[in-house]
mmCIF file of C-alpha atoms in Angstrom:
data_model
loop_
_atom_site.group_PDB
_atom_site.id
_atom_site.type_symbol
_atom_site.label_atom_id
_atom_site.label_comp_id
_atom_site.label_asym_id
_atom_site.label_seq_id
_atom_site.Cartn_x
_atom_site.Cartn_y
_atom_site.Cartn_z
ATOM 1 C CA UNK Q 1 -4.277 29.808 55.597
ATOM 2 C CA UNK Q 2 -8.082 30.177 55.662
ATOM 3 C CA UNK Q 3 -9.864 28.834 52.597
ATOM 4 C CA UNK Q 4 -11.959 31.162 50.484
ATOM 5 C CA UNK Q 5 -15.694 30.645 50.880
ATOM 6 C CA UNK Q 6 -17.961 29.632 47.982
ATOM 7 C CA UNK Q 7 -21.773 29.880 48.022
ATOM 8 C CA UNK Q 8 -24.356 28.589 45.572
ATOM 9 C CA UNK Q 9 -27.751 26.921 45.364
ATOM 10 C CA UNK Q 10 -30.220 25.137 43.096
ATOM 11 C CA UNK Q 11 -33.997 25.480 43.053
ATOM 12 C CA UNK Q 12 -35.868 22.528 44.526
ATOM 13 C CA UNK Q 13 -38.228 22.024 41.630
ATOM 14 C CA UNK Q 14 -37.152 18.413 41.114
ATOM 15 C CA UNK Q 15 -35.636 16.639 38.136
ATOM 16 C CA UNK Q 16 -32.159 18.142 38.117
ATOM 17 C CA UNK Q 17 -30.783 17.818 34.609
ATOM 18 C CA UNK Q 18 -27.438 17.777 32.835
ATOM 19 C CA UNK Q 19 -27.422 21.557 32.666
ATOM 20 C CA UNK Q 20 -27.534 21.732 36.472
ATOM 21 C CA UNK Q 21 -24.884 19.043 36.781
ATOM 22 C CA UNK Q 22 -22.402 20.056 34.076
ATOM 23 C CA UNK Q 23 -22.908 23.785 34.475
ATOM 24 C CA UNK Q 24 -22.785 23.872 38.278
ATOM 25 C CA UNK Q 25 -22.755 20.806 40.505
ATOM 26 C CA UNK Q 26 -19.878 18.941 38.870
ATOM 27 C CA UNK Q 27 -17.764 22.065 38.993
ATOM 28 C CA UNK Q 28 -18.530 22.411 42.693
ATOM 29 C CA UNK Q 29 -17.459 18.812 43.289
ATOM 30 C CA UNK Q 30 -14.217 19.146 41.347
ATOM 31 C CA UNK Q 31 -13.136 22.270 43.232
ATOM 32 C CA UNK Q 32 -14.612 21.608 46.653
ATOM 33 C CA UNK Q 33 -11.288 20.753 48.330
ATOM 34 C CA UNK Q 34 -10.033 24.264 47.560
ATOM 35 C CA UNK Q 35 -12.856 26.131 49.275
ATOM 36 C CA UNK Q 36 -15.123 26.371 52.298
ATOM 37 C CA UNK Q 37 -18.401 25.551 50.531
ATOM 38 C CA UNK Q 38 -21.978 26.482 51.403
ATOM 39 C CA UNK Q 39 -24.487 24.914 49.002
ATOM 40 C CA UNK Q 40 -28.177 25.304 49.664
ATOM 41 C CA UNK Q 41 -31.511 23.978 48.436
ATOM 42 C CA UNK Q 42 -33.384 27.030 47.176
ATOM 43 C CA UNK Q 43 -36.946 26.129 48.164
ATOM 44 C CA UNK Q 44 -37.938 29.782 48.681
ATOM 45 C CA UNK Q 45 -37.006 30.481 45.075
ATOM 46 C CA UNK Q 46 -39.031 27.450 43.983
ATOM 47 C CA UNK Q 47 -42.320 29.254 44.697
ATOM 48 C CA UNK Q 48 -41.644 32.335 42.559
ATOM 49 C CA UNK Q 49 -43.631 30.465 39.900
ATOM 50 C CA UNK Q 50 -46.787 28.373 40.505
ATOM 51 C CA UNK Q 51 -45.750 25.214 42.353
ATOM 52 C CA UNK Q 52 -47.249 21.940 43.550
ATOM 53 C CA UNK Q 53 -47.352 21.976 47.352
ATOM 54 C CA UNK Q 54 -47.636 18.177 47.458
ATOM 55 C CA UNK Q 55 -44.187 17.713 45.893
ATOM 56 C CA UNK Q 56 -42.187 20.637 47.310
ATOM 57 C CA UNK Q 57 -40.793 18.739 50.303
ATOM 58 C CA UNK Q 58 -40.053 15.598 48.288
ATOM 59 C CA UNK Q 59 -38.260 17.665 45.654
ATOM 60 C CA UNK Q 60 -36.137 19.243 48.386
ATOM 61 C CA UNK Q 61 -35.039 15.833 49.630
ATOM 62 C CA UNK Q 62 -34.401 14.725 46.040
ATOM 63 C CA UNK Q 63 -32.052 17.624 45.326
ATOM 64 C CA UNK Q 64 -30.253 17.127 48.656
ATOM 65 C CA UNK Q 65 -29.695 13.448 47.868
ATOM 66 C CA UNK Q 66 -28.481 14.305 44.376
ATOM 67 C CA UNK Q 67 -25.988 16.818 45.812
ATOM 68 C CA UNK Q 68 -24.493 13.994 47.847
ATOM 69 C CA UNK Q 69 -24.758 11.437 45.049
ATOM 70 C CA UNK Q 70 -22.884 13.747 42.692
ATOM 71 C CA UNK Q 71 -19.947 13.798 45.092
ATOM 72 C CA UNK Q 72 -20.261 16.735 47.462
ATOM 73 C CA UNK Q 73 -18.205 15.876 50.545
ATOM 74 C CA UNK Q 74 -19.462 16.992 53.960
ATOM 75 C CA UNK Q 75 -15.876 17.508 55.109
ATOM 76 C CA UNK Q 76 -15.630 20.433 52.715
ATOM 77 C CA UNK Q 77 -19.275 21.364 52.176
ATOM 78 C CA UNK Q 78 -22.240 22.573 54.216
ATOM 79 C CA UNK Q 79 -25.556 21.522 52.639
ATOM 80 C CA UNK Q 80 -28.740 23.153 53.954
ATOM 81 C CA UNK Q 81 -32.304 24.105 53.068
ATOM 82 C CA UNK Q 82 -32.837 27.796 52.375
ATOM 83 C CA UNK Q 83 -36.154 28.062 54.246
ATOM 84 C CA UNK Q 84 -34.636 26.391 57.327
ATOM 85 C CA UNK Q 85 -32.539 29.524 57.874
ATOM 86 C CA UNK Q 86 -35.005 32.407 58.528
ATOM 87 C CA UNK Q 87 -32.260 34.996 58.025
ATOM 88 C CA UNK Q 88 -32.650 34.587 54.241
ATOM 89 C CA UNK Q 89 -36.203 35.930 54.206
ATOM 90 C CA UNK Q 90 -35.551 38.648 56.798
ATOM 91 C CA UNK Q 91 -32.472 39.973 55.035
ATOM 92 C CA UNK Q 92 -34.318 39.902 51.695
ATOM 93 C CA UNK Q 93 -36.939 42.242 53.169
ATOM 94 C CA UNK Q 94 -34.316 44.635 54.488
ATOM 95 C CA UNK Q 95 -32.507 44.700 51.137
ATOM 96 C CA UNK Q 96 -35.728 45.088 49.148
ATOM 97 C CA UNK Q 97 -36.443 48.311 51.007
ATOM 98 C CA UNK Q 98 -33.303 49.930 49.572
ATOM 99 C CA UNK Q 99 -33.514 48.371 46.081
ATOM 100 C CA UNK Q 100 -34.732 50.743 43.333
ATOM 101 C CA UNK Q 101 -37.755 49.295 41.542
ATOM 102 C CA UNK Q 102 -36.335 50.006 38.095
ATOM 103 C CA UNK Q 103 -33.292 47.827 38.862
ATOM 104 C CA UNK Q 104 -35.603 44.837 39.234
ATOM 105 C CA UNK Q 105 -37.831 45.681 36.278
ATOM 106 C CA UNK Q 106 -34.745 45.736 34.052
ATOM 107 C CA UNK Q 107 -33.720 42.164 34.908
ATOM 108 C CA UNK Q 108 -33.767 40.028 31.769
ATOM 109 C CA UNK Q 109 -35.175 36.890 33.411
ATOM 110 C CA UNK Q 110 -38.051 38.863 34.920
ATOM 111 C CA UNK Q 111 -38.943 40.305 31.528
ATOM 112 C CA UNK Q 112 -38.883 36.873 29.894
ATOM 113 C CA UNK Q 113 -40.847 35.038 32.591
ATOM 114 C CA UNK Q 114 -43.341 37.875 32.952
ATOM 115 C CA UNK Q 115 -44.350 37.386 29.345
ATOM 116 C CA UNK Q 116 -44.792 33.633 29.874
ATOM 117 C CA UNK Q 117 -46.838 33.971 33.077
ATOM 118 C CA UNK Q 118 -49.013 36.887 31.984
ATOM 119 C CA UNK Q 119 -51.616 37.830 34.583
ATOM 120 C CA UNK Q 120 -50.340 35.160 36.999
ATOM 121 C CA UNK Q 121 -46.968 36.839 37.531
ATOM 122 C CA UNK Q 122 -46.300 37.301 41.249
ATOM 123 C CA UNK Q 123 -44.349 39.904 43.176
ATOM 124 C CA UNK Q 124 -41.895 37.168 44.165
ATOM 125 C CA UNK Q 125 -40.750 36.879 40.563
ATOM 126 C CA UNK Q 126 -39.907 40.580 40.550
ATOM 127 C CA UNK Q 127 -38.069 40.492 43.895
ATOM 128 C CA UNK Q 128 -36.355 37.144 43.247
ATOM 129 C CA UNK Q 129 -32.971 38.855 42.586
ATOM 130 C CA UNK Q 130 -33.121 40.559 45.999
ATOM 131 C CA UNK Q 131 -33.619 37.213 47.716
ATOM 132 C CA UNK Q 132 -30.759 35.837 45.641
ATOM 133 C CA UNK Q 133 -28.573 38.727 46.765
ATOM 134 C CA UNK Q 134 -29.529 37.998 50.358
ATOM 135 C CA UNK Q 135 -28.658 34.316 49.933
ATOM 136 C CA UNK Q 136 -25.209 35.296 48.750
ATOM 137 C CA UNK Q 137 -24.372 38.141 51.105
ATOM 138 C CA UNK Q 138 -25.398 36.365 54.307
ATOM 139 C CA UNK Q 139 -22.418 34.030 53.964
ATOM 140 C CA UNK Q 140 -19.852 36.656 52.883
ATOM 141 C CA UNK Q 141 -18.479 34.424 50.106
ATOM 142 C CA UNK Q 142 -15.352 35.171 48.128
ATOM 143 C CA UNK Q 143 -16.654 33.375 45.037
ATOM 144 C CA UNK Q 144 -20.121 32.614 43.663
ATOM 145 C CA UNK Q 145 -20.318 29.924 40.945
ATOM 146 C CA UNK Q 146 -22.697 31.251 38.289
ATOM 147 C CA UNK Q 147 -23.611 30.438 34.729
ATOM 148 C CA UNK Q 148 -23.451 33.127 32.081
ATOM 149 C CA UNK Q 149 -27.216 33.724 32.431
ATOM 150 C CA UNK Q 150 -26.824 34.502 36.155
ATOM 151 C CA UNK Q 151 -24.105 37.128 35.786
ATOM 152 C CA UNK Q 152 -26.692 39.922 35.748
ATOM 153 C CA UNK Q 153 -28.049 38.757 39.112
ATOM 154 C CA UNK Q 154 -24.577 38.758 40.605
ATOM 155 C CA UNK Q 155 -23.931 42.240 39.232
ATOM 156 C CA UNK Q 156 -27.137 43.382 40.928
ATOM 157 C CA UNK Q 157 -25.858 41.832 44.169
ATOM 158 C CA UNK Q 158 -22.604 43.761 43.854
ATOM 159 C CA UNK Q 159 -24.545 46.979 43.162
ATOM 160 C CA UNK Q 160 -26.661 46.385 46.268
ATOM 161 C CA UNK Q 161 -23.506 45.934 48.342
ATOM 162 C CA UNK Q 162 -22.252 49.299 47.139
ATOM 163 C CA UNK Q 163 -25.614 50.939 47.777
ATOM 164 C CA UNK Q 164 -25.955 49.481 51.264
ATOM 165 C CA UNK Q 165 -22.399 50.375 52.290
ATOM 166 C CA UNK Q 166 -22.828 53.909 50.955
ATOM 167 C CA UNK Q 167 -26.014 54.380 52.986
ATOM 168 C CA UNK Q 168 -25.109 52.621 56.218
ATOM 169 C CA UNK Q 169 -21.328 52.239 56.412
ATOM 170 C CA UNK Q 170 -18.055 53.941 55.549
ATOM 171 C CA UNK Q 171 -15.392 53.090 52.945
ATOM 172 C CA UNK Q 172 -13.013 52.248 55.782
ATOM 173 C CA UNK Q 173 -15.486 49.890 57.492
ATOM 174 C CA UNK Q 174 -17.930 48.362 54.976
ATOM 175 C CA UNK Q 175 -20.673 46.107 56.344
ATOM 176 C CA UNK Q 176 -21.303 43.946 53.281
ATOM 177 C CA UNK Q 177 -18.654 42.149 51.222
ATOM 178 C CA UNK Q 178 -18.622 42.235 47.404
ATOM 179 C CA UNK Q 179 -18.583 38.699 45.950
ATOM 180 C CA UNK Q 180 -16.860 37.715 42.702
ATOM 181 C CA UNK Q 181 -18.149 35.271 40.059
ATOM 182 C CA UNK Q 182 -16.590 31.850 39.605
ATOM 183 C CA UNK Q 183 -17.309 30.875 35.995
ATOM 184 C CA UNK Q 184 -16.072 27.851 34.096
ATOM 185 C CA UNK Q 185 -16.177 28.276 30.323
ATOM 186 C CA UNK Q 186 -16.699 24.664 29.215
ATOM 187 C CA UNK Q 187 -20.186 23.462 29.968
ATOM 188 C CA UNK Q 188 -21.210 26.643 31.725
ATOM 189 C CA UNK Q 189 -24.232 26.874 29.423
ATOM 190 C CA UNK Q 190 -25.712 23.524 28.410
ATOM 191 C CA UNK Q 191 -28.334 23.890 25.725
ATOM 192 C CA UNK Q 192 -31.693 22.245 25.052
ATOM 193 C CA UNK Q 193 -31.882 18.952 23.137
ATOM 194 C CA UNK Q 194 -34.748 20.356 21.061
ATOM 195 C CA UNK Q 195 -33.274 23.802 20.370
ATOM 196 C CA UNK Q 196 -29.538 24.383 20.470
ATOM 197 C CA UNK Q 197 -30.019 28.143 20.844
ATOM 198 C CA UNK Q 198 -31.862 27.863 24.170
ATOM 199 C CA UNK Q 199 -30.553 26.875 27.592
ATOM 200 C CA UNK Q 200 -31.514 23.459 28.952
ATOM 201 C CA UNK Q 201 -34.179 24.261 31.544
ATOM 202 C CA UNK Q 202 -36.579 22.585 33.949
ATOM 203 C CA UNK Q 203 -39.194 25.143 32.941
ATOM 204 C CA UNK Q 204 -39.282 23.916 29.330
ATOM 205 C CA UNK Q 205 -42.643 22.132 28.883
ATOM 206 C CA UNK Q 206 -41.044 19.407 26.773
ATOM 207 C CA UNK Q 207 -39.344 16.575 28.680
ATOM 208 C CA UNK Q 208 -37.482 15.814 25.440
ATOM 209 C CA UNK Q 209 -35.543 19.060 25.832
ATOM 210 C CA UNK Q 210 -33.372 17.780 28.696
ATOM 211 C CA UNK Q 211 -31.640 14.769 30.155
ATOM 212 C CA UNK Q 212 -32.513 14.476 33.842
ATOM 213 C CA UNK Q 213 -29.949 13.023 36.211
ATOM 214 C CA UNK Q 214 -32.402 10.293 37.247
ATOM 215 C CA UNK Q 215 -33.598 9.349 33.759
ATOM 216 C CA UNK Q 216 -33.335 5.551 33.257
ATOM 217 C CA UNK Q 217 -31.308 4.224 30.288
ATOM 218 C CA UNK Q 218 -34.320 3.675 28.017
ATOM 219 C CA UNK Q 219 -35.474 7.274 28.531
ATOM 220 C CA UNK Q 220 -31.979 8.613 27.843
ATOM 221 C CA UNK Q 221 -31.820 6.564 24.664
ATOM 222 C CA UNK Q 222 -35.204 7.837 23.481
ATOM 223 C CA UNK Q 223 -34.414 11.486 24.203
ATOM 224 C CA UNK Q 224 -31.081 11.404 22.390
ATOM 225 C CA UNK Q 225 -32.577 9.463 19.486
ATOM 226 C CA UNK Q 226 -35.233 12.162 19.068
ATOM 227 C CA UNK Q 227 -33.058 15.232 19.792
ATOM 228 C CA UNK Q 228 -32.767 17.908 17.132
ATOM 229 C CA UNK Q 229 -29.869 17.677 14.667
ATOM 230 C CA UNK Q 230 -29.092 18.901 11.153
ATOM 231 C CA UNK Q 231 -28.630 17.173 7.760
ATOM 232 C CA UNK Q 232 -24.872 17.821 7.562
ATOM 233 C CA UNK Q 233 -22.460 14.903 7.851
ATOM 234 C CA UNK Q 234 -19.344 15.485 9.923
ATOM 235 C CA UNK Q 235 -19.526 17.034 13.380
ATOM 236 C CA UNK Q 236 -17.764 20.208 14.477
ATOM 237 C CA UNK Q 237 -17.498 22.611 17.367
ATOM 238 C CA UNK Q 238 -18.199 26.321 17.179
ATOM 239 C CA UNK Q 239 -20.167 26.659 13.937
ATOM 240 C CA UNK Q 240 -22.889 29.250 14.707
ATOM 241 C CA UNK Q 241 -25.056 27.790 11.957
ATOM 242 C CA UNK Q 242 -25.008 24.381 13.713
ATOM 243 C CA UNK Q 243 -25.946 25.103 17.365
ATOM 244 C CA UNK Q 244 -27.277 21.600 18.008
ATOM 245 C CA UNK Q 245 -24.093 20.049 16.681
ATOM 246 C CA UNK Q 246 -21.955 22.188 18.980
ATOM 247 C CA UNK Q 247 -24.182 21.421 21.968
ATOM 248 C CA UNK Q 248 -24.225 17.639 21.489
ATOM 249 C CA UNK Q 249 -20.479 17.499 20.912
ATOM 250 C CA UNK Q 250 -19.958 19.547 24.072
ATOM 251 C CA UNK Q 251 -22.165 17.153 26.029
ATOM 252 C CA UNK Q 252 -20.146 14.215 24.741
ATOM 253 C CA UNK Q 253 -16.874 15.948 25.605
ATOM 254 C CA UNK Q 254 -17.977 16.755 29.151
ATOM 255 C CA UNK Q 255 -19.567 13.385 29.882
ATOM 256 C CA UNK Q 256 -16.685 11.379 28.434
ATOM 257 C CA UNK Q 257 -13.981 13.510 30.017
ATOM 258 C CA UNK Q 258 -12.070 13.633 26.732
ATOM 259 C CA UNK Q 259 -10.191 16.769 25.593
ATOM 260 C CA UNK Q 260 -11.902 18.973 23.044
ATOM 261 C CA UNK Q 261 -9.270 18.325 20.359
ATOM 262 C CA UNK Q 262 -9.653 14.579 20.771
ATOM 263 C CA UNK Q 263 -13.450 14.759 20.465
ATOM 264 C CA UNK Q 264 -13.202 16.997 17.394
ATOM 265 C CA UNK Q 265 -10.874 14.513 15.684
ATOM 266 C CA UNK Q 266 -12.947 11.486 16.710
ATOM 267 C CA UNK Q 267 -16.248 12.901 15.449
ATOM 268 C CA UNK Q 268 -15.264 15.010 12.446
ATOM 269 C CA UNK Q 269 -16.342 12.380 9.912
ATOM 270 C CA UNK Q 270 -19.283 10.910 11.839
ATOM 271 C CA UNK Q 271 -22.911 10.988 10.831
ATOM 272 C CA UNK Q 272 -25.674 11.374 13.395
ATOM 273 C CA UNK Q 273 -26.560 7.697 13.107
ATOM 274 C CA UNK Q 274 -23.125 6.822 14.438
ATOM 275 C CA UNK Q 275 -22.785 9.653 16.953
ATOM 276 C CA UNK Q 276 -26.139 9.388 18.737
ATOM 277 C CA UNK Q 277 -25.558 5.813 20.001
ATOM 278 C CA UNK Q 278 -22.086 6.906 21.156
ATOM 279 C CA UNK Q 279 -23.536 9.853 23.083
ATOM 280 C CA UNK Q 280 -26.274 7.621 24.525
ATOM 281 C CA UNK Q 281 -23.790 5.057 25.787
ATOM 282 C CA UNK Q 282 -21.601 7.759 27.274
ATOM 283 C CA UNK Q 283 -24.492 9.521 29.027
ATOM 284 C CA UNK Q 284 -25.829 6.288 30.539
ATOM 285 C CA UNK Q 285 -22.373 5.318 31.804
ATOM 286 C CA UNK Q 286 -21.753 8.789 33.289
ATOM 287 C CA UNK Q 287 -25.088 8.907 35.132
ATOM 288 C CA UNK Q 288 -25.185 5.325 36.416
ATOM 289 C CA UNK Q 289 -22.936 5.832 39.488
ATOM 290 C CA UNK Q 290 -24.839 8.991 40.429
ATOM 291 C CA UNK Q 291 -28.160 7.172 40.212
ATOM 292 C CA UNK Q 292 -26.926 4.227 42.272
ATOM 293 C CA UNK Q 293 -25.639 6.506 45.036
ATOM 294 C CA UNK Q 294 -28.848 8.543 44.949
ATOM 295 C CA UNK Q 295 -31.098 5.540 45.521
ATOM 296 C CA UNK Q 296 -28.904 4.340 48.384
ATOM 297 C CA UNK Q 297 -29.105 7.764 50.083
ATOM 298 C CA UNK Q 298 -32.874 8.068 49.597
ATOM 299 C CA UNK Q 299 -33.300 4.681 51.245
ATOM 300 C CA UNK Q 300 -31.850 6.138 54.468
ATOM 301 C CA UNK Q 301 -34.110 9.087 55.329
ATOM 302 C CA UNK Q 302 -32.684 9.542 58.821
ATOM 303 C CA UNK Q 303 -29.202 10.067 57.392
ATOM 304 C CA UNK Q 304 -30.447 12.648 54.897
ATOM 305 C CA UNK Q 305 -32.313 14.561 57.588
ATOM 306 C CA UNK Q 306 -29.232 14.529 59.825
ATOM 307 C CA UNK Q 307 -27.195 16.085 57.003
ATOM 308 C CA UNK Q 308 -29.740 18.874 56.573
ATOM 309 C CA UNK Q 309 -30.041 19.442 60.324
ATOM 310 C CA UNK Q 310 -26.286 19.787 60.709
ATOM 311 C CA UNK Q 311 -26.187 22.078 57.680
ATOM 312 C CA UNK Q 312 -28.933 24.281 59.082
ATOM 313 C CA UNK Q 313 -27.095 24.715 62.379
ATOM 314 C CA UNK Q 314 -23.820 25.682 60.736
ATOM 315 C CA UNK Q 315 -25.435 27.936 58.119
ATOM 316 C CA UNK Q 316 -27.605 29.683 60.715
ATOM 317 C CA UNK Q 317 -24.593 30.591 62.813
ATOM 318 C CA UNK Q 318 -22.883 32.312 59.888
ATOM 319 C CA UNK Q 319 -26.041 33.913 58.466
ATOM 320 C CA UNK Q 320 -27.220 35.337 61.779
ATOM 321 C CA UNK Q 321 -23.868 37.005 62.393
ATOM 322 C CA UNK Q 322 -24.173 38.842 59.069
ATOM 323 C CA UNK Q 323 -27.840 39.681 59.638
ATOM 324 C CA UNK Q 324 -27.084 41.200 63.028
ATOM 325 C CA UNK Q 325 -24.322 43.346 61.500
ATOM 326 C CA UNK Q 326 -26.778 44.566 58.857
ATOM 327 C CA UNK Q 327 -29.543 45.330 61.357
ATOM 328 C CA UNK Q 328 -27.155 47.169 63.651
ATOM 329 C CA UNK Q 329 -25.888 49.269 60.754
ATOM 330 C CA UNK Q 330 -29.469 50.132 59.771
ATOM 331 C CA UNK Q 331 -30.271 51.240 63.308
ATOM 332 C CA UNK Q 332 -32.282 48.317 64.643
ATOM 333 C CA UNK Q 333 -32.171 47.161 68.225
ATOM 334 C CA UNK Q 334 -30.786 43.653 68.650
ATOM 335 C CA UNK Q 335 -32.153 41.082 71.108
ATOM 336 C CA UNK Q 336 -30.056 40.775 74.251
#
């Protein structure tokens, strides 16, 4: 029986953090044997905001090495760089020409980032969801792992499938396939260390807001020591008036691998002075094997490039098949 296909990607802006790992990458690793996986390095998305051209390539290699260090297995997973497969950009243009402008202007992330960037906001930020839809649809996945904050983008993708098929296909023979979300409740939304009501993010200007996967032990210790807490003794899950408490307990639960009930019982009478060293020790222990594997992979550049070359070849074959179907449906001539 053919495995269902899963597709996802992470922006190559460097410094992947626990939110990326616990909310996405670890889930991919745990379920990779069940699926035919295509995971890409989203370097085209990385330039929707001002970027440093001197670090873009290095960041791409860093994320690729972290994918492997976190446990993605090449027997089950194709890893590739988004910009190495030209079909992504071409399909994004074709889709953008049938996407209503108001659909994009209504996207929550665009509204939020537009305010932050002000006059520097680029067209790419507005059309980002169309490129994301193209990324997904090129590989005709059955499932797309997304966090809660990405559900709106996936819904837009599904709407674009319906719109495209209505315009250029028939109900009996659709051209594009509607993908479904693959969402894991626990850890799907890891929050900031400085504000438990906000998602942990690479775009946060404060390094203290996140634990990066490559942070050394002393940095992890300092960040957890200085993270925001409350004056209440006794730790608990799910209290809306204690968002930081819920977030830090969730991090401990996910990093330790302990059941929620066990963590709740273990920490119910703890003060922060006792819990923070426990969380620090757990985080350091959980990240150490990832860091060791990462440094070993980065020391062998030829191996890393061979992984990305093989991934590009396999991804291009699948993506170009879909792109040709789309172009044919829209009336384009295809090269002979």
